[in-house]
Tab-separated table of C-alpha atoms in Angstrom:
chain	number	residue	atom	x	y	z
A	1	ASP	CA	-2.905	13.772	-23.860
A	2	ALA	CA	-1.365	11.392	-21.428
A	3	LYS	CA	1.442	12.893	-19.465
A	4	THR	CA	3.382	9.610	-19.291
A	5	THR	CA	5.232	7.303	-21.686
A	6	GLN	CA	5.382	3.582	-21.046
A	7	PRO	CA	6.498	0.599	-23.144
A	8	THR	CA	3.596	-1.248	-24.812
A	9	SER	CA	4.541	-4.608	-23.454
A	10	MET	CA	7.045	-6.496	-21.285
A	11	ASP	CA	7.760	-10.092	-20.421
A	12	CYS	CA	8.991	-11.411	-17.089
A	13	ALA	CA	9.816	-14.847	-15.863
A	14	GLU	CA	7.745	-16.144	-12.871
A	15	GLY	CA	9.603	-15.599	-9.658
A	16	ARG	CA	11.753	-12.882	-10.986
A	17	ALA	CA	11.453	-9.187	-10.415
A	18	ALA	CA	9.416	-7.188	-12.856
A	19	ASN	CA	10.635	-3.636	-13.507
A	20	LEU	CA	8.212	-1.440	-15.332
A	21	PRO	CA	9.542	1.974	-16.435
A	22	CYS	CA	7.616	5.202	-16.912
A	23	ASN	CA	8.703	8.538	-18.288
A	24	HIS	CA	7.020	11.678	-17.032
A	25	SER	CA	9.319	14.430	-18.055
A	26	THR	CA	6.752	17.210	-17.763
A	27	ILE	CA	5.691	16.358	-14.218
A	28	SER	CA	4.941	19.405	-11.965
A	29	GLY	CA	6.228	19.880	-8.501
A	30	ASN	CA	2.874	19.107	-6.883
A	31	GLU	CA	2.017	16.058	-8.939
A	32	TYR	CA	2.225	12.490	-7.632
A	33	VAL	CA	3.039	9.321	-9.601
A	34	TYR	CA	0.343	6.713	-9.291
A	35	TRP	CA	0.397	3.114	-10.450
A	36	TYR	CA	-2.637	1.095	-11.182
A	37	ARG	CA	-3.104	-2.271	-12.859
A	38	GLN	CA	-5.952	-3.849	-14.682
A	39	ILE	CA	-6.225	-7.627	-14.852
A	40	HIS	CA	-8.181	-8.777	-17.869
A	41	SER	CA	-11.848	-7.636	-17.864
A	42	GLN	CA	-11.641	-6.323	-14.285
A	43	GLY	CA	-11.766	-2.777	-12.916
A	44	PRO	CA	-8.346	-1.116	-12.306
A	45	GLN	CA	-6.575	-1.796	-8.963
A	46	TYR	CA	-4.515	0.722	-6.999
A	47	ILE	CA	-0.882	-0.428	-6.483
A	48	ILE	CA	1.135	2.463	-5.136
A	49	HIS	CA	1.877	6.152	-5.457
A	50	GLY	CA	4.690	8.576	-4.504
A	51	LEU	CA	5.695	12.197	-4.730
A	52	LYS	CA	9.520	12.212	-4.604
A	53	ASN	CA	10.747	9.554	-2.166
A	54	ASN	CA	10.839	5.899	-2.973
A	55	GLU	CA	7.836	3.986	-1.661
A	56	THR	CA	7.187	0.378	-0.734
A	57	ASN	CA	4.071	-1.505	0.190
A	58	GLU	CA	2.918	-5.111	0.302
A	59	MET	CA	2.398	-5.217	-3.462
A	60	ALA	CA	5.355	-3.302	-5.014
A	61	SER	CA	8.106	-0.767	-4.759
A	62	LEU	CA	8.177	2.568	-6.490
A	63	ILE	CA	11.543	4.166	-7.399
A	64	ILE	CA	11.400	7.810	-8.529
A	65	THR	CA	14.478	9.468	-9.950
A	66	GLU	CA	15.864	12.569	-8.198
A	67	ASP	CA	14.753	14.803	-11.043
A	68	ARG	CA	11.306	13.125	-10.918
A	69	LYS	CA	11.206	12.758	-14.688
A	70	SER	CA	10.930	9.009	-14.549
A	71	SER	CA	9.963	6.166	-12.216
A	72	THR	CA	10.092	2.401	-12.061
A	73	LEU	CA	7.509	0.038	-10.547
A	74	ILE	CA	9.056	-3.069	-9.126
A	75	LEU	CA	7.164	-6.261	-8.476
A	76	PRO	CA	9.757	-8.165	-6.437
A	77	HIS	CA	8.645	-11.766	-7.210
A	78	ALA	CA	6.288	-11.773	-10.143
A	79	THR	CA	3.635	-14.491	-10.371
A	80	LEU	CA	1.308	-15.525	-13.155
A	81	ARG	CA	-1.432	-13.631	-11.386
A	82	ASP	CA	0.564	-10.392	-11.939
A	83	THR	CA	-0.133	-10.594	-15.672
A	84	ALA	CA	-2.085	-7.370	-16.373
A	85	VAL	CA	-1.859	-3.907	-17.923
A	86	TYR	CA	-0.077	-1.554	-15.699
A	87	TYR	CA	-0.812	2.180	-15.827
A	88	CYS	CA	1.592	4.960	-14.730
A	89	ILE	CA	-0.365	8.199	-14.127
A	90	VAL	CA	0.700	11.620	-12.849
A	91	SER	CA	-1.736	13.907	-11.168
A	92	ASP	CA	-1.942	16.316	-8.273
A	93	ARG	CA	-3.373	14.921	-5.035
A	94	TYR	CA	-6.735	16.651	-5.883
A	95	GLY	CA	-6.784	15.085	-9.295
A	96	GLY	CA	-6.396	11.711	-7.647
A	97	ALA	CA	-9.094	12.494	-5.224
A	98	THR	CA	-11.581	13.760	-7.738
A	99	ASN	CA	-10.763	10.774	-9.962
A	100	LYS	CA	-9.555	13.103	-12.703
A	101	LEU	CA	-6.774	10.735	-13.641
A	102	ILE	CA	-5.772	10.415	-17.327
A	103	PHE	CA	-5.127	6.816	-18.228
A	104	GLY	CA	-2.787	6.193	-21.147
A	105	THR	CA	-2.562	2.745	-22.800
A	106	GLY	CA	-0.279	1.272	-20.126
A	107	THR	CA	2.173	-1.553	-20.253
A	108	LEU	CA	0.969	-5.122	-20.740
A	109	LEU	CA	3.091	-7.301	-18.463
A	110	ALA	CA	3.140	-10.937	-19.378
A	111	VAL	CA	4.587	-13.233	-16.660
A	112	GLN	CA	5.851	-16.457	-18.158
A	113	PRO	CA	5.975	-19.740	-16.385
B	1	ASN	CA	-18.521	-3.813	2.822
B	2	ALA	CA	-19.238	-4.418	-0.906
B	3	GLY	CA	-17.026	-1.618	-2.207
B	4	VAL	CA	-18.257	-0.210	-5.539
B	5	THR	CA	-21.197	-2.083	-7.063
B	6	GLN	CA	-22.273	-1.616	-10.745
B	7	THR	CA	-25.439	-2.913	-12.350
B	8	PRO	CA	-26.204	-4.235	-14.819
B	9	LYS	CA	-23.039	-6.110	-15.767
B	10	PHE	CA	-24.108	-6.726	-19.256
B	11	GLN	CA	-26.692	-4.822	-21.448
B	12	VAL	CA	-27.637	-4.758	-25.085
B	13	LEU	CA	-29.417	-1.665	-26.312
B	14	LYS	CA	-30.956	-0.637	-29.724
B	15	THR	CA	-29.844	2.721	-31.233
B	16	GLY	CA	-31.896	5.553	-29.818
B	17	GLN	CA	-32.857	3.722	-26.573
B	18	SER	CA	-32.062	5.219	-23.164
B	19	MET	CA	-30.873	3.561	-20.037
B	20	THR	CA	-29.194	4.119	-16.678
B	21	LEU	CA	-26.162	2.373	-15.433
B	22	GLN	CA	-26.323	2.184	-11.652
B	23	CYS	CA	-23.343	2.705	-9.312
B	24	ALA	CA	-23.358	2.507	-5.535
B	25	GLN	CA	-20.552	2.607	-2.914
B	26	ASP	CA	-20.790	1.836	0.710
B	27	MET	CA	-17.474	3.432	1.866
B	28	ASN	CA	-18.851	6.941	2.435
B	29	HIS	CA	-16.427	8.272	-0.234
B	30	GLU	CA	-16.923	11.875	-1.313
B	31	TYR	CA	-15.657	11.466	-4.822
B	32	MET	CA	-17.219	9.334	-7.523
B	33	SER	CA	-16.683	9.102	-11.269
B	34	TRP	CA	-17.605	7.225	-14.468
B	35	TYR	CA	-15.017	6.033	-17.014
B	36	ARG	CA	-15.407	4.226	-20.316
B	37	GLN	CA	-12.892	1.904	-21.786
B	38	ASP	CA	-12.885	1.016	-25.524
B	39	PRO	CA	-11.104	-2.119	-26.783
B	40	GLY	CA	-7.277	-1.787	-26.500
B	41	MET	CA	-7.432	1.715	-24.952
B	42	GLY	CA	-7.039	3.196	-21.607
B	43	LEU	CA	-9.874	4.603	-19.492
B	44	ARG	CA	-11.478	7.968	-20.319
B	45	LEU	CA	-13.259	10.094	-17.840
B	46	ILE	CA	-16.976	10.796	-18.661
B	47	HIS	CA	-18.248	12.591	-15.563
B	48	TYR	CA	-17.246	13.003	-11.974
B	49	SER	CA	-18.666	14.267	-8.670
B	50	VAL	CA	-16.933	15.728	-5.588
B	51	GLY	CA	-19.913	15.419	-3.356
B	52	ALA	CA	-23.654	15.104	-3.197
B	53	GLY	CA	-25.243	17.671	-5.464
B	54	ILE	CA	-22.094	18.440	-7.339
B	55	THR	CA	-21.037	17.000	-10.672
B	56	ASP	CA	-18.773	18.078	-13.484
B	57	GLN	CA	-17.741	16.896	-17.023
B	58	GLY	CA	-14.713	14.793	-17.850
B	59	GLU	CA	-12.963	14.187	-21.089
B	60	VAL	CA	-15.889	12.533	-23.010
B	61	PRO	CA	-19.270	13.773	-21.585
B	62	ASN	CA	-21.336	14.015	-24.654
B	63	GLY	CA	-24.300	11.710	-24.727
B	64	TYR	CA	-24.256	11.109	-20.910
B	65	ASN	CA	-25.967	12.643	-17.915
B	66	VAL	CA	-25.258	12.144	-14.284
B	67	SER	CA	-26.619	13.209	-10.967
B	68	ARG	CA	-25.530	12.796	-7.329
B	69	SER	CA	-28.459	13.093	-4.928
B	70	THR	CA	-26.822	10.907	-2.189
B	71	THR	CA	-23.286	10.177	-1.247
B	72	GLU	CA	-23.746	6.530	-2.061
B	73	ASP	CA	-25.218	6.596	-5.574
B	74	PHE	CA	-23.904	8.007	-8.821
B	75	PRO	CA	-26.047	6.752	-11.752
B	76	LEU	CA	-24.932	7.320	-15.448
B	77	ARG	CA	-27.719	7.935	-17.966
B	78	LEU	CA	-27.450	7.306	-21.672
B	79	LEU	CA	-29.939	9.664	-23.314
B	80	SER	CA	-30.139	8.188	-26.808
B	81	ALA	CA	-27.764	5.342	-27.272
B	82	ALA	CA	-25.507	5.205	-30.281
B	83	PRO	CA	-23.192	2.451	-31.516
B	84	SER	CA	-20.217	4.654	-30.604
B	85	GLN	CA	-21.133	4.199	-26.986
B	86	THR	CA	-20.552	0.454	-27.107
B	87	SER	CA	-17.834	0.168	-24.451
B	88	VAL	CA	-17.079	-1.134	-20.997
B	89	TYR	CA	-18.085	1.370	-18.303
B	90	PHE	CA	-16.362	1.658	-14.925
B	91	CYS	CA	-17.566	3.480	-11.865
B	92	ALA	CA	-15.040	4.599	-9.253
B	93	SER	CA	-14.989	6.221	-5.850
B	94	SER	CA	-12.289	7.637	-3.640
B	95	TYR	CA	-11.599	9.972	-0.679
B	96	LEU	CA	-8.849	12.398	0.061
B	97	SER	CA	-6.848	11.552	3.182
B	98	GLY	CA	-3.401	13.238	3.628
B	99	GLY	CA	-1.379	12.210	0.585
B	100	ARG	CA	-3.256	9.046	-0.132
B	101	ASN	CA	-5.906	9.067	-2.807
B	102	THR	CA	-6.808	5.415	-3.462
B	103	ILE	CA	-9.419	4.944	-6.064
B	104	TYR	CA	-11.757	1.957	-5.897
B	105	PHE	CA	-13.249	0.746	-9.143
B	106	GLY	CA	-16.303	-1.330	-9.842
B	107	GLU	CA	-16.138	-4.488	-11.874
B	108	GLY	CA	-17.464	-2.836	-14.962
B	109	SER	CA	-20.645	-2.769	-17.110
B	110	TRP	CA	-20.341	-4.194	-20.623
B	111	LEU	CA	-22.652	-2.188	-22.968
B	112	THR	CA	-23.372	-3.060	-26.587
B	113	VAL	CA	-25.457	-0.673	-28.762
B	114	VAL	CA	-26.752	-2.259	-32.045
């Protein structure tokens, strides 16, 4: 069973921030939160990951609550090309390295013009 | 640097036929794996490998074989194709470096079994 819960779908206006929530209430102390996205018919693409501190890279920001039971992926200025299914995954660092990631059904983000 | 390359991109098989999906990576990654994705669902792990000569089963290994004779290649063999194996197959590779475990996926292989 997937260890995360995400909304099935979300809409966002182009140019606005997209905030994608994820619940992972059973996360263990050594497990990371990973975010991947899958644009239609393509292979999944890595976005960002974190352990307990907030993280930011060129694609997105990841906000993890202090108790680590939930997180939010933020796309600061969504574009039409960000329309995709976003997967939130929890795994230890070796699980990520050995590709033993469990993908749920993710959140379909639809960016509207 | 081509990343992860999968062939073929599309394939139609008859029930009972066998075939091999090829996967190659040129990034010298230790870890490789195969996932399948059925319509409207997330990816499910079939088999994975942590290095040349080492493979292990994932969530849905039945009906598939793998081998890892080199670091670069990780072929997936369908022994006797069944309609239930109609799916999109993704190969992936990654390496472990500090806390970062970025996984690179191929573009997918669409398989239809009739």
